[in-house]
Short mmCIF file of C-alpha atoms in Angstrom, two decimals:
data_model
loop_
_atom_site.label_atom_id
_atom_site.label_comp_id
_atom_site.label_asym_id
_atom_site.label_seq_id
_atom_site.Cartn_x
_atom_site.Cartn_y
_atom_site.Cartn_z
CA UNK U 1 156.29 170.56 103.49
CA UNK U 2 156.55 173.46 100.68
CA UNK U 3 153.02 173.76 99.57
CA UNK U 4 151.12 172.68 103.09
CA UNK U 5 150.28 175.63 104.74
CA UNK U 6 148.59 173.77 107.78
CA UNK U 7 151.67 171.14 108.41
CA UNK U 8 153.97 174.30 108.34
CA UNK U 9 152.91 178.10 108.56
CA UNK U 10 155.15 180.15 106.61
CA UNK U 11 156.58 181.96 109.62
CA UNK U 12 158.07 178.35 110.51
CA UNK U 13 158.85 177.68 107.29
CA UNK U 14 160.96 180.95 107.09
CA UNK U 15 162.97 179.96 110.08
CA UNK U 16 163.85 176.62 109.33
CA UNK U 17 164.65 177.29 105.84
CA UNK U 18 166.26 180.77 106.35
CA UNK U 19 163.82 181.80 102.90
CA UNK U 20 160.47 181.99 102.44
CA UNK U 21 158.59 179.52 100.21
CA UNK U 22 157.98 181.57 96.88
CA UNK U 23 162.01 182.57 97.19
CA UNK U 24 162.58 178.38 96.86
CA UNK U 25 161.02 178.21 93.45
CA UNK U 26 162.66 181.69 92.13
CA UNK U 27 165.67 179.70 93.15
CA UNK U 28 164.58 176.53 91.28
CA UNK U 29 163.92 178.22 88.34
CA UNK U 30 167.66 179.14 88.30
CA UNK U 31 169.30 176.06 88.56
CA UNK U 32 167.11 173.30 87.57
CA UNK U 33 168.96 172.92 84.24
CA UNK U 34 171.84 172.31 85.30
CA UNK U 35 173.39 169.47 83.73
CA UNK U 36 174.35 167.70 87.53
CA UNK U 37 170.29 167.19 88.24
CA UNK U 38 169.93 165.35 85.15
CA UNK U 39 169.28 161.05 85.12
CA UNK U 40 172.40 159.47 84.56
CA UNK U 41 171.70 156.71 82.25
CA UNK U 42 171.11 153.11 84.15
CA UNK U 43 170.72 154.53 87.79
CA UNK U 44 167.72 155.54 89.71
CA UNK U 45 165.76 158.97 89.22
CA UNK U 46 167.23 161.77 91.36
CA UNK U 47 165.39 163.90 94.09
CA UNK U 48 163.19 166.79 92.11
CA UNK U 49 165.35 170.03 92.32
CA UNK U 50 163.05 171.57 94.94
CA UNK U 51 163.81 168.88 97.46
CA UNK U 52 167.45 168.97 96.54
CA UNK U 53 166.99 172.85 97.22
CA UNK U 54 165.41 172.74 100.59
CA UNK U 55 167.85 170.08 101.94
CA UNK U 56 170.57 172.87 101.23
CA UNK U 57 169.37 175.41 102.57
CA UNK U 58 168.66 173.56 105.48
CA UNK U 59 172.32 172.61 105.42
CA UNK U 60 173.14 176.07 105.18
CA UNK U 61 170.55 177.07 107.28
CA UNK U 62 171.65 175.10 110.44
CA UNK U 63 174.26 175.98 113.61
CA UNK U 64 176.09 173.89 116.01
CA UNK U 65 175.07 169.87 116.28
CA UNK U 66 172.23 170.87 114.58
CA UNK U 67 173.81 170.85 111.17
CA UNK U 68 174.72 167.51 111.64
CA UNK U 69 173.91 165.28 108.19
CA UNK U 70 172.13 162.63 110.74
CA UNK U 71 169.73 165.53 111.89
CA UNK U 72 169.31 166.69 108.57
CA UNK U 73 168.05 163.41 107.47
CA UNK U 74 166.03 162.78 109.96
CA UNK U 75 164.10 166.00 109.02
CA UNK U 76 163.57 166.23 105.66
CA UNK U 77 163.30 161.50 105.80
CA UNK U 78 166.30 161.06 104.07
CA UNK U 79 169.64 159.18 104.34
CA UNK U 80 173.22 160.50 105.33
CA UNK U 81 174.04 160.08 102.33
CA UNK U 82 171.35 161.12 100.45
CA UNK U 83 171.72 164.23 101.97
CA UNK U 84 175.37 164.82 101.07
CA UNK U 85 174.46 163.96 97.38
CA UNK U 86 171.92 166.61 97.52
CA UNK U 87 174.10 169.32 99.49
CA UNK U 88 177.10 168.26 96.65
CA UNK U 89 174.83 168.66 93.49
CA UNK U 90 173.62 172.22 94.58
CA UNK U 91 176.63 173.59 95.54
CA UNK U 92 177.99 172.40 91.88
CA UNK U 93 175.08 174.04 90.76
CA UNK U 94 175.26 177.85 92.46
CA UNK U 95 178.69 177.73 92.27
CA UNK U 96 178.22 177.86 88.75
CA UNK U 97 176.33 181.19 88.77
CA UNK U 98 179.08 182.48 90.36
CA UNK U 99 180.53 184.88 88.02
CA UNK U 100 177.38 185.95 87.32
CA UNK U 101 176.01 186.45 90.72
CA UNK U 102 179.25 188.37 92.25
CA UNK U 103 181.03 191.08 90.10
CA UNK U 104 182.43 194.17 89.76
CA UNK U 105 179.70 196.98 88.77
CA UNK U 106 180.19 198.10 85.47
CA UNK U 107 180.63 201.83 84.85
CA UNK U 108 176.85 202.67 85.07
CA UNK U 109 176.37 200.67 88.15
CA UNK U 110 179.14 202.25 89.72
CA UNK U 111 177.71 205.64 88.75
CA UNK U 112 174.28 205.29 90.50
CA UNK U 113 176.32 203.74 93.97
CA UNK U 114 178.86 206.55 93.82
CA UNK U 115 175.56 209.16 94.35
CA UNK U 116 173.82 207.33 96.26
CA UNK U 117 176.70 206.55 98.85
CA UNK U 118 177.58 210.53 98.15
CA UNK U 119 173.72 211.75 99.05
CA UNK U 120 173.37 209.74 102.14
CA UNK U 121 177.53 209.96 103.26
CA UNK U 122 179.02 212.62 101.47
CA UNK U 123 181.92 210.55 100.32
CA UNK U 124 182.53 211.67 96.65
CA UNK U 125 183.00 208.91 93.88
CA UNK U 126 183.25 205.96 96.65
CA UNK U 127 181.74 202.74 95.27
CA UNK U 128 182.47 200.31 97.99
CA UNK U 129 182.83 199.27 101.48
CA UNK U 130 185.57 197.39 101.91
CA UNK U 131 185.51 194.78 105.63
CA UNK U 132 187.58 191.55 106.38
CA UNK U 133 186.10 189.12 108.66
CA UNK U 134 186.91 185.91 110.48
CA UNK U 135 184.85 182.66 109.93
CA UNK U 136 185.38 180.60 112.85
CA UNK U 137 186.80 176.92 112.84
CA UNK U 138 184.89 175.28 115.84
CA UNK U 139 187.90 173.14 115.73
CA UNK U 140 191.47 173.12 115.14
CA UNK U 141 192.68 172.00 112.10
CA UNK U 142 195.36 169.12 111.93
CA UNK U 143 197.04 170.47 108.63
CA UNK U 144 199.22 173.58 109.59
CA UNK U 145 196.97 174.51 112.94
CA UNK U 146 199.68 177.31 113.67
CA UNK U 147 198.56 179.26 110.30
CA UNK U 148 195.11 179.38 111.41
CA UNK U 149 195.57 180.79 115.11
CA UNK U 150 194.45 184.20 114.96
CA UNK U 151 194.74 187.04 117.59
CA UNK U 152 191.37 186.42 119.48
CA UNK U 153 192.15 183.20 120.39
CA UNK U 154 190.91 180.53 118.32
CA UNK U 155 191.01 179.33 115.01
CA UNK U 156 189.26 180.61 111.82
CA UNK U 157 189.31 181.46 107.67
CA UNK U 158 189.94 184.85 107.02
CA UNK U 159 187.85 186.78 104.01
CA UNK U 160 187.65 189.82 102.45
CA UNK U 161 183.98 191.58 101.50
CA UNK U 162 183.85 194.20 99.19
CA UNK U 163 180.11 194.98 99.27
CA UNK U 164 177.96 198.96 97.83
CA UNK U 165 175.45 200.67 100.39
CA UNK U 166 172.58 197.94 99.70
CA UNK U 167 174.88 195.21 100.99
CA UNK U 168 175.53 193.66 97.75
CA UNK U 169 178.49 191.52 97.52
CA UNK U 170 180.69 192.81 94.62
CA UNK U 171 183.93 191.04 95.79
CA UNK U 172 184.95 188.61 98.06
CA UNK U 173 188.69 186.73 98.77
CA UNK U 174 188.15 184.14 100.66
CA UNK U 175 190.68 181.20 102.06
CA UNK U 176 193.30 183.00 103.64
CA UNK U 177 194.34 181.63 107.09
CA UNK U 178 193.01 183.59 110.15
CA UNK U 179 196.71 184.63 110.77
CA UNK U 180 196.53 186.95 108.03
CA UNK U 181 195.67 190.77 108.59
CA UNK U 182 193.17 192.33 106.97
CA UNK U 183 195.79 194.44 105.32
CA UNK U 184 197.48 191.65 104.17
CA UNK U 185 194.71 189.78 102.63
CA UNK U 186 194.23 193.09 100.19
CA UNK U 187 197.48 193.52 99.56
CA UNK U 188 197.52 189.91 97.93
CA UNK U 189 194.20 189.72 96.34
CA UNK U 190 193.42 189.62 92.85
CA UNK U 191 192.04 193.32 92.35
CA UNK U 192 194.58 194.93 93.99
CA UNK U 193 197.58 193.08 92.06
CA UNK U 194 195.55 193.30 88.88
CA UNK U 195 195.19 196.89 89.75
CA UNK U 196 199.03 197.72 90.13
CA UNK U 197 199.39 196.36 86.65
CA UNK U 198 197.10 198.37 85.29
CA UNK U 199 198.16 201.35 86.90
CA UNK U 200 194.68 202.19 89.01
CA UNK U 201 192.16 204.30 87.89
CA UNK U 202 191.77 207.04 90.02
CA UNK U 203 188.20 208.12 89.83
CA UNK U 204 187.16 205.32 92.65
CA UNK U 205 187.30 204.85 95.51
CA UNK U 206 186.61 202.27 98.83
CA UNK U 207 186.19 203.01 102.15
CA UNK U 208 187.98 201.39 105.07
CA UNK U 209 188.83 200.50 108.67
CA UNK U 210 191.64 202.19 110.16
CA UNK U 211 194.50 200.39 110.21
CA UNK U 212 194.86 200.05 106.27
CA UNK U 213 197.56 200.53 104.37
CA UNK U 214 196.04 203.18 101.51
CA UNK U 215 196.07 201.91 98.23
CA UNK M 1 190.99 203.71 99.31
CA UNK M 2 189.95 206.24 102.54
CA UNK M 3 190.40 204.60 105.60
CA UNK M 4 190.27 206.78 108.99
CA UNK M 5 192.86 209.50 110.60
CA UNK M 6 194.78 207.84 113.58
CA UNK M 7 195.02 209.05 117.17
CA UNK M 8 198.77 209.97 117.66
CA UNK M 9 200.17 209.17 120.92
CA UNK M 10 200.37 213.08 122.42
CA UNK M 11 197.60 214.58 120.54
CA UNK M 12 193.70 214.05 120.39
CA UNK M 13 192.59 214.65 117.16
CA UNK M 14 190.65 217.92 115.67
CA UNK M 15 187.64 218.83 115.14
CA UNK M 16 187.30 218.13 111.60
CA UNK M 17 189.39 214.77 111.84
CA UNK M 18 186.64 214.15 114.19
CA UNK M 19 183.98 214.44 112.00
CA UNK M 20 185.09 213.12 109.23
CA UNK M 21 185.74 209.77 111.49
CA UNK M 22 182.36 209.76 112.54
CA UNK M 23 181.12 209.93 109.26
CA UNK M 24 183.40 207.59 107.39
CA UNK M 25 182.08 205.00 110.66
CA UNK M 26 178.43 205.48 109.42
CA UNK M 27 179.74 204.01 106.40
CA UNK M 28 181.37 200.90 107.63
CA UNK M 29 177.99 200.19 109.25
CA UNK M 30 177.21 199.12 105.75
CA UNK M 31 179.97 196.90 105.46
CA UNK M 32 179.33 194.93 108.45
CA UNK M 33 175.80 194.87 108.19
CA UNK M 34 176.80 192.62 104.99
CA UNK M 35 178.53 190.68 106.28
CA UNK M 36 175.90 189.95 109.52
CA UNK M 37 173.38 189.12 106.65
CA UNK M 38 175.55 186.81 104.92
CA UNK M 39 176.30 184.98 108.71
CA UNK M 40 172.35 185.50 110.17
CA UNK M 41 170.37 183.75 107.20
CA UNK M 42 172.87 181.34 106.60
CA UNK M 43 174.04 180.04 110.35
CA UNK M 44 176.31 177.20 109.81
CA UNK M 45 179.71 179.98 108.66
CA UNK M 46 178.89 181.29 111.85
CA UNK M 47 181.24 178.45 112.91
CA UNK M 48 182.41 175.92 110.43
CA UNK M 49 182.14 172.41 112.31
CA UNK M 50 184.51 170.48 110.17
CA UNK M 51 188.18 169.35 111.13
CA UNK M 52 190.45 170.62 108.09
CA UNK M 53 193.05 167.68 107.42
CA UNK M 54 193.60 168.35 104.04
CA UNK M 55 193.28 170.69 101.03
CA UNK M 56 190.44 168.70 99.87
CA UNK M 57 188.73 169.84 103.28
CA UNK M 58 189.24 173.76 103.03
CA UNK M 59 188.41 173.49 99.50
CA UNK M 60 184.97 171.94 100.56
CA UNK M 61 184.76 174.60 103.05
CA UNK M 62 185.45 177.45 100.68
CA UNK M 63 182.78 176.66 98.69
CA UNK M 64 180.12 176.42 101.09
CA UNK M 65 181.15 179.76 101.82
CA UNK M 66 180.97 181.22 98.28
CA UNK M 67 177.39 179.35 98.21
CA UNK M 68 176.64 181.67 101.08
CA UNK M 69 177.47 184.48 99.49
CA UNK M 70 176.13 183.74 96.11
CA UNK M 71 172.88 183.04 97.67
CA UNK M 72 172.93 186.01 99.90
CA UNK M 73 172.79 188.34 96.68
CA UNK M 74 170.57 186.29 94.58
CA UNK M 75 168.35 187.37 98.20
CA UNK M 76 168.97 190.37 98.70
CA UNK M 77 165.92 191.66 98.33
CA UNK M 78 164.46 189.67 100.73
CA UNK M 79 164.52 191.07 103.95
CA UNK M 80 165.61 188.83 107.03
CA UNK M 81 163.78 189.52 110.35
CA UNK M 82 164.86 191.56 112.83
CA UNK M 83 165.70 188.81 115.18
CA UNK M 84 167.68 186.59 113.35
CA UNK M 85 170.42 189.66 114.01
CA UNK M 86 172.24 189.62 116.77
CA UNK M 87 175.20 191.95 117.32
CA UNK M 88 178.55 190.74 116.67
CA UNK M 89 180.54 193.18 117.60
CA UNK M 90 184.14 193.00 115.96
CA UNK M 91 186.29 194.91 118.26
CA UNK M 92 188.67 195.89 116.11
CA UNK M 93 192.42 196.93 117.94
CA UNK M 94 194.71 199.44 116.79
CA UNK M 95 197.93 197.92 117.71
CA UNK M 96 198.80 196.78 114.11
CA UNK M 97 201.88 198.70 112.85
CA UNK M 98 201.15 200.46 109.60
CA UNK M 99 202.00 203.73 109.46
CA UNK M 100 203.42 203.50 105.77
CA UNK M 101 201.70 206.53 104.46
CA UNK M 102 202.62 207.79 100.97
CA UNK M 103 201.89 211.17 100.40
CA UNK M 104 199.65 210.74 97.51
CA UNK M 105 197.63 208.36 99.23
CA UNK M 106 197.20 211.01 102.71
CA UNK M 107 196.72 213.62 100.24
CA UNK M 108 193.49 211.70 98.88
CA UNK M 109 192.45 211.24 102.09
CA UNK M 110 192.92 214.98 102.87
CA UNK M 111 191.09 216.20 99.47
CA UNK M 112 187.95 214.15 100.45
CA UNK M 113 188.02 215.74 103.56
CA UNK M 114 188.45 219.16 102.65
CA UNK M 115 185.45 218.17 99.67
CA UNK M 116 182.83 217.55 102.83
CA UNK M 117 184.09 220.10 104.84
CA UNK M 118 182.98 222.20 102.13
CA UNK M 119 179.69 220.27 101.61
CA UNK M 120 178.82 220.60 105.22
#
């Protein structure tokens, strides 16, 4: 399926994969060390990394009863459970890259997004874009449903982005209920409490929705 | 932190307040376009299918949702097709309550203001 051109073009390859094929083995370059891909001693051989790659995106990749693990499977000619090995193993994996993958810019970083943002805005020494948003629960959850209710009418996880103008993540709070405000969700996040201890440094700045407290 | 001047009750707001709006809205563009990346490539947060029973299960959740994001940087560079966007329009009321504004913090608000008016 990765290398056959003919069995899958690359335009259908983008769309059920969400990437295109050269992006898979940038990807496996990345995490194929990682110590959860490795034989464990007296059990079978695992997937290659690739597969185990492809299956999550897939995962990833999929909406509604699509995403089931059954449809998955049937796909990609694995097992159910296969499949939730696979999807398990590489989350382990990225998750791992995490604090390399999502930080704060460092002073020079923050230099070159503060002119950018001020030569195509004009907002002086801003270097990010602050936005909550909702990720919806298709169902409601048994375990304290009434935190989760939020004002449109359903049920859903609340995060916080903090992204710069090329819509690169350089924060996110996730796993507050969908009750929460947006306002809220700052006022309790790591930065901003880490910030009041610190006593803020003035020469940033983020921009924001109305309906913000100002920090 | 900037965020936007609010409509009073009585009085529409002036000219400048105006534009300043407008342009700190350009901005937020940004913001939610990230966010609509994150959700087009990777469809399933779009609506999160599982039932959460436990801690275990929003725990699970979570970090399919960091995954997202992790991957969505590690791809940035990639561009996703046009179609794959839809709009999602967050309409975004104002009747939240929050008028606790410290002067320092309006006065920032102000000085960037005056800084474009200047600029412009």
């Amino acid at each position: 399926m990765l290398y056959d051109g003919m069995y899958m073009t690359d335009d259908e390859f983008l769309s059920n994969f969400r990437i295109d094929r050269a992006c898979i083995h940038q990807l496996t370059e990345l995490i194929k060390d990682d110590e959860v891909f490795i034989k464990c001693w007296g059990k079978r051989d695992k997937q290659p990394v690739v597969l185990h790659i492809m299956v999550f995106l897939r995962y990833l990749g999929s909406y509604g009863n699509e995403a089931s693990l059954q449809k998955i499977g049937l796909v990609m000619g694995m097992s159910k459970g296969a499949i939730n090995d696979c999807v398990i193993r590489v989350s382990q994996a990225i998750l791992k890259l995490q604090k390399k993958v999502i930080r704060r810019p460092d002073e020079e970083e923050r230099k070159q997004i503060g002119s950018r943002i001020k030569q195509t805005h004009g907002f002086v020494n801003c270097v990010g874009l602050i936005d909550g948003t909702l990720f919806h629960l298709a169902f409601a959850p048994t375990l304290n449903l009434e935190d989760y209710f939020m004002r449109k009418g359903n049920y859903a996880i609340k995060a916080l982005f903090v992204c710069d103008d090329t819509a690169k993540i350089t924060l996110v709070e996730i796993g507050w209920p969908g009750s929460m405000h947006d306002n809220r969700v700052w006022l309790n996040s790591d930065v901003y409490l880490a910030k009041k201890c610190i006593s803020a440094t003035k020469s940033t700045c983020l921009v924001i929705r109305h309906s913000w407290r100002l920090w | 932190m900037v965020p936007a001047f609010k409509k009073s009750h009585n009085a529409a707001l002036s000219k400048e307040r105006k534009y300043f709006n407008t342009k700190l809205a350009k901005v937020w563009t940004k913001s939610e376009h990230c966010i609509g990346l994150v959700k087009a490539r990777f469809q399933r947060v779009r609506e999160l299918r599982p039932v959460i029973s436990s801690k275990r299960d929003l725990a699970v959740l979570l970090q399919m949702i960091m995954c997202a994001c992790i991957l969505h940087n590690l791809l940035i560079d990639h561009v996703i097709p046009e179609d794959w966007l839809e709009e999602q329009a967050e309409i975004e009321d104002d009747d939240e309550e929050l008028e606790q504004h410290d002067n320092e913090r309006a006065n920032r608000r102000n000085q960037v203001l005056y800084y474009m008016m200047e600029m412009h």
